[in-house]
Amino acid sequence: MFRRRFLIQTAVMPAIAAVMTACGCRGKQVAHVLKEDDGDMVGSHTAGAETWKPLIEESVGKLLARQCPDIHPVSMSNDDGPAKKRVCFMGVENKSAEELGDSREQIYDLIDTLISESEQFQLVSKRYVDAGLKECDLRPDELFVPANQRMFGSAMEKMEQPINYLLFAKVTSLSTHSNGDSQRDYQLVLELVDTETGDYDKESATIRKGYHKSRLSKFKHY
Amino acid sequence: MGRTTARWFPRHTQFMLLLSLTFDHSPRPGQPSRMLWMAGCVIVAGLCGCASHVNRVVSIRNNFYAGHLEEARAQAQDMRDKHKADRDVFDLDRAMIELCAGHPKESERILRRVRDDFDLYEQKSAKEFAASLLTDDTKIAYEGEDHEKILVRTFLAISNLMHDGGDAEAYALQIGEKQQELAEKHLKKLEENTPDGEPAPEAPELPQVALGPYVRAMLSEESSLDTNEVVRAREMVVSYVPEFRDGARDLERAVGDTACAPDHGIIYLFTMVGRGPIKEESNDVPTQVSLLIADQIISAVGEQTLPPTIAPVKVAKVVQPPNRINSVSASIDGDQMGTTATLVDVGKLAEAHYYSRYHEVLAMAVARRTIKKAAVYLAKEKVQAQSNPFADFALTVGGIAWEASEAADTRGWSLLPEKIQVLRMEVPVGTRTLKLQAADSQGPFGAPEIVSIEVQEQRNTYVLANLPDDHVVGQVLVSSQYTE
């Protein structure tokens, strides 16, 4: 009896488990269009729409709000209102522990769109920015050197795209690990540099995310 | 030591041959066990695997090393379609093919998906575990060996550098994160596998991949914004790989104020040198530690302990084939610039990581054997084989065939190089001609490869070449010349 029980436990039980589970069906991929009020899916391994969208909205919103009283246009473009300040968005620098991959362009466009919708600013097209950088043989991070900035400014003017501000976006992260689980704080920093005075304004937004191997481990931490 | 086994027929063909030679198929009235063993044949045949992975990739490897990238790509794609469960492991090879064919963006895309799959498969599936106990380890979704998990991130960083570089720093950080995570996991397992009351053995020193800090240092040095970061990263490279020839010199430069000279730019030459490690099937005798782990596995599915066994079991072993090539000799406009130095010894990394968990591989094979034997004895008891010689014989032979059908898990990244080497060259701006040639201890040999590079002032230009033996496979990639 003892031997039989051993045999059953060691051989038959895994066999039954294997056969039962093997009988399941393979999943079939489906897709659906999200409604306006549907929430964003939460990325299980990396940041996605649920992280970047609110980060962008918050940081851009804060930056625009702070800039609003400081804008004193010196000229009137037409009767409709003050001339918009021309901003040159230099792109998104990734200093986080996650690759941005195809999100980079989307982040760029979201920032671009939000700023363009504002009353105070008007963004210079990315194509002109790229052309200007290429002509001056410069990288965005080299524009903090005044001589480079001047060179870039005059190159943009030559293309009839004068600029008043440079906008830099940087993504950073802070990772905390605990027994297989982790917390990652994502920060988006926006820096607006006045090309005439060199003054700059900085705004940031942070979102914290927890990554867990299972629901149970999530429960353990939160 | 283990013995490598040769195989001429696919595994299921061997098994069916064995059955047909063993059994008499003529109908016998009143033979109730016939249906039983026929059903058994069907089940066991269904559970049997086919040719092992290492045999499947022979042709891909041959074409790749011969420089026939189109053929290698088509074969890897074909294999991926045929063996969908193992698509990730074929994708690793596809990524290498794409990288060498001059498509770093595609390579990065593939590697990113494999990395995410490997992370997912780190969570064990009870279904796959049960199936692997009845068949072999190939039934478990391939989560990648530890060294492959690190190298996926390493090649992600390299691929990204070659087309855009915007995410290279993130990948470089991921290399470090993964290494740390694996080291912690390894330590935890060691403690778990130590019997109660005994002190846990010290974790073996595993080689560290220094490409992460090397990339970070390289990028920070170029931007000249954070010199402390450059020094920190260069120090890390030296501490990770003290034998790295250029480590001390790089650190000295970072500490001192010797930035790139005016009217000069930097070329970082990355080379993939030699044919990398592969897994081969072998028969090995279980070790004491592996028996202990196997005992824990058996105890987890039942209340019994493992019967002692010293019979060899089939397992995979990591083997580093010998290579003539040592390094790559580089010259600019006819001036000798030196040879590349090893930053990542992939062969040693693979062996060290694999053998650090080799006891577990052996343990699974031992546990599986015990379970299979137990299943055969149970079947014999059910059909009362002691009074039925035919059933006894049939089940004995079936049991042997079942065990023989087991395949060692030889899945692995088969197109890895033996070494990843680097050479930093400071050269005057302008269009330069770079000549690359394989080198051994006697000096350069093989076919030279010449590329033209546009060097920009105070800028880094990254060059990547793959030399598995005496010639470059595919294209020499130059970051500044990449176009989609």
XYZ file of C-alpha atoms in Angstrom, chain B residues 194-440:
247
model
C 21.052 24.186 1.796
C 19.821 21.615 4.350
C 18.478 23.070 7.585
C 21.137 23.768 10.155
C 23.993 23.886 7.656
C 25.589 27.180 6.623
C 24.811 28.228 3.042
C 27.829 27.844 0.744
C 29.376 31.015 -0.575
C 27.976 32.122 -3.910
C 30.486 31.598 -6.722
C 32.041 34.723 -8.233
C 30.155 35.338 -11.457
C 31.722 37.536 -14.132
C 30.180 40.987 -14.445
C 29.289 42.511 -17.785
C 30.967 45.903 -17.949
C 29.339 47.108 -21.148
C 26.694 49.050 -19.195
C 29.102 51.371 -17.366
C 31.313 51.506 -20.463
C 28.430 52.869 -22.546
C 27.450 55.333 -19.826
C 31.036 56.578 -19.557
C 31.276 56.899 -23.318
C 28.071 58.951 -23.562
C 28.880 61.162 -20.569
C 32.388 61.784 -21.870
C 30.976 62.950 -25.175
C 28.518 65.404 -23.630
C 31.197 66.703 -21.197
C 28.421 67.694 -18.805
C 29.075 65.326 -15.928
C 32.737 64.442 -15.467
C 32.031 62.744 -12.126
C 29.712 60.322 -13.869
C 32.483 59.501 -16.362
C 34.933 58.733 -13.557
C 32.359 56.652 -11.649
C 31.470 54.621 -14.725
C 35.116 54.108 -15.735
C 35.904 52.940 -12.192
C 33.051 50.501 -12.412
C 34.412 49.088 -15.671
C 37.811 48.516 -14.042
C 36.281 46.863 -10.984
C 34.025 44.620 -13.090
C 36.719 43.539 -15.539
C 40.162 44.194 -14.036
C 41.756 42.358 -16.956
C 40.254 44.790 -19.499
C 43.380 46.129 -21.196
C 42.156 49.691 -21.741
C 40.319 50.073 -18.423
C 43.129 51.765 -16.488
C 43.968 54.081 -19.394
C 40.327 55.126 -19.777
C 40.070 55.817 -16.059
C 43.270 57.858 -16.110
C 41.872 59.965 -18.932
C 38.586 60.450 -17.065
C 40.324 61.530 -13.865
C 42.718 63.860 -15.661
C 41.685 66.698 -17.916
C 42.420 65.053 -21.202
C 39.266 65.476 -23.207
C 39.245 64.929 -26.942
C 41.729 67.242 -28.688
C 40.401 70.124 -30.825
C 39.637 69.155 -34.414
C 39.415 65.545 -33.363
C 36.571 63.099 -32.882
C 36.298 59.656 -31.303
C 35.641 56.363 -33.030
C 34.461 53.576 -30.740
C 34.970 50.285 -32.500
C 32.859 47.425 -31.134
C 33.644 43.988 -32.455
C 31.952 40.644 -31.972
C 34.846 38.231 -32.079
C 34.837 34.453 -32.569
C 32.074 31.880 -32.527
C 30.283 31.875 -29.208
C 29.166 29.169 -26.804
C 26.533 26.576 -27.634
C 24.796 23.848 -25.670
C 25.422 20.196 -26.379
C 23.724 17.090 -25.093
C 25.685 15.086 -22.588
C 25.260 12.211 -20.104
C 26.321 13.144 -16.612
C 26.349 11.455 -13.223
C 24.192 13.285 -10.678
C 26.101 15.178 -8.025
C 25.272 15.146 -4.345
C 23.790 18.635 -4.489
C 21.665 17.764 -7.498
C 20.313 14.684 -5.683
C 19.404 16.876 -2.769
C 17.519 19.295 -5.033
C 15.851 16.391 -6.866
C 14.754 15.053 -3.508
C 13.110 18.395 -2.786
C 11.291 18.275 -6.134
C 9.998 14.738 -5.471
C 8.965 15.716 -1.963
C 7.055 18.647 -3.398
C 4.813 16.368 -5.503
C 4.557 13.516 -2.969
C 5.488 12.503 0.510
C 8.366 10.244 -0.472
C 12.081 10.777 -0.635
C 14.299 10.152 -3.640
C 15.709 6.660 -4.034
C 19.507 6.849 -4.435
C 20.675 6.833 -8.045
C 24.051 7.259 -9.670
C 23.045 6.362 -13.226
C 23.984 9.098 -15.726
C 21.217 11.398 -16.905
C 20.851 13.408 -20.102
C 21.603 17.079 -19.650
C 22.789 19.993 -21.749
C 26.253 21.435 -21.301
C 27.587 24.788 -22.415
C 30.564 24.362 -24.692
C 32.806 27.125 -26.000
C 34.294 26.072 -29.350
C 37.938 27.048 -29.931
C 38.563 30.131 -32.104
C 41.689 31.220 -33.885
C 40.773 34.890 -33.848
C 41.886 36.759 -30.722
C 41.081 40.333 -31.589
C 40.595 42.736 -34.477
C 43.380 44.902 -35.807
C 42.338 48.444 -36.800
C 44.086 51.067 -38.878
C 42.970 54.552 -39.914
C 44.190 55.912 -43.250
C 46.987 53.352 -43.156
C 48.122 54.169 -39.596
C 47.933 51.251 -37.196
C 45.631 52.159 -34.283
C 45.950 48.913 -32.324
C 43.783 45.908 -31.643
C 40.448 45.581 -29.898
C 40.410 44.541 -26.220
C 37.936 42.179 -24.569
C 35.249 43.942 -22.584
C 32.787 41.030 -22.344
C 33.994 37.438 -22.479
C 30.729 35.866 -23.576
C 32.120 32.309 -23.506
C 33.301 32.568 -19.901
C 30.141 34.398 -18.890
C 27.944 31.656 -20.353
C 29.944 28.853 -18.727
C 30.076 30.547 -15.328
C 26.366 31.308 -15.229
C 25.305 27.931 -16.560
C 27.463 25.907 -14.194
C 26.382 27.980 -11.230
C 22.915 26.426 -11.647
C 24.019 23.153 -13.169
C 22.948 21.205 -10.052
C 19.368 22.278 -10.709
C 19.522 21.045 -14.301
C 20.840 17.692 -13.115
C 18.267 17.575 -10.325
C 15.361 17.998 -12.752
C 16.696 15.129 -14.865
C 17.019 12.874 -11.807
C 13.537 13.761 -10.535
C 12.102 13.108 -13.976
C 13.752 9.710 -14.154
C 12.362 8.765 -10.752
C 8.873 9.814 -11.750
C 9.010 7.913 -15.018
C 10.206 4.776 -13.262
C 7.469 5.163 -10.671
C 4.860 5.481 -13.428
C 6.052 2.271 -15.096
C 5.984 0.358 -11.784
C 2.508 1.633 -11.101
C 1.330 0.460 -14.533
C 2.912 -2.950 -13.870
C 1.056 -3.246 -10.605
C -2.216 -2.256 -12.257
C -1.951 -4.939 -14.964
C -0.466 -7.431 -12.469
C 2.618 -7.830 -14.607
C 4.142 -10.417 -12.295
C 1.641 -12.951 -13.686
C 1.702 -11.570 -17.233
C 5.197 -11.807 -18.780
C 4.096 -10.142 -22.006
C 2.722 -7.073 -20.248
C 5.775 -7.003 -18.018
C 8.075 -7.058 -21.042
C 6.012 -4.494 -22.924
C 5.948 -2.082 -20.005
C 9.652 -2.544 -19.320
C 10.547 -1.791 -22.924
C 8.019 1.050 -23.016
C 9.581 2.492 -19.876
C 13.060 2.284 -21.369
C 11.829 3.940 -24.547
C 10.097 6.626 -22.529
C 13.304 7.434 -20.709
C 15.312 7.239 -23.928
C 12.942 9.682 -25.600
C 14.072 12.368 -23.217
C 16.033 15.218 -24.776
C 18.451 17.515 -23.046
C 17.390 21.127 -23.280
C 19.922 22.489 -25.737
C 17.935 25.637 -26.516
C 20.064 28.721 -26.463
C 21.325 31.763 -28.344
C 23.436 30.093 -30.978
C 24.854 33.086 -32.856
C 26.560 34.778 -29.953
C 30.179 35.817 -30.359
C 32.853 34.472 -28.029
C 33.867 37.985 -27.031
C 32.669 41.561 -27.308
C 35.695 43.781 -27.755
C 36.228 47.538 -28.012
C 38.818 50.004 -29.195
C 38.664 53.761 -28.674
C 40.404 55.816 -31.348
C 40.888 59.571 -31.305
C 41.242 60.758 -34.889
C 41.236 64.061 -36.785
C 37.889 65.219 -38.149
C 36.985 64.504 -41.738
C 36.472 61.446 -43.858
C 38.656 58.582 -42.655
C 39.267 55.110 -43.975
C 39.058 52.388 -41.362
C 40.600 49.006 -42.130
C 39.661 46.015 -39.989
C 41.353 42.645 -40.002
C 41.129 39.550 -37.807
C 44.186 38.990 -35.615
C 45.611 36.121 -33.591
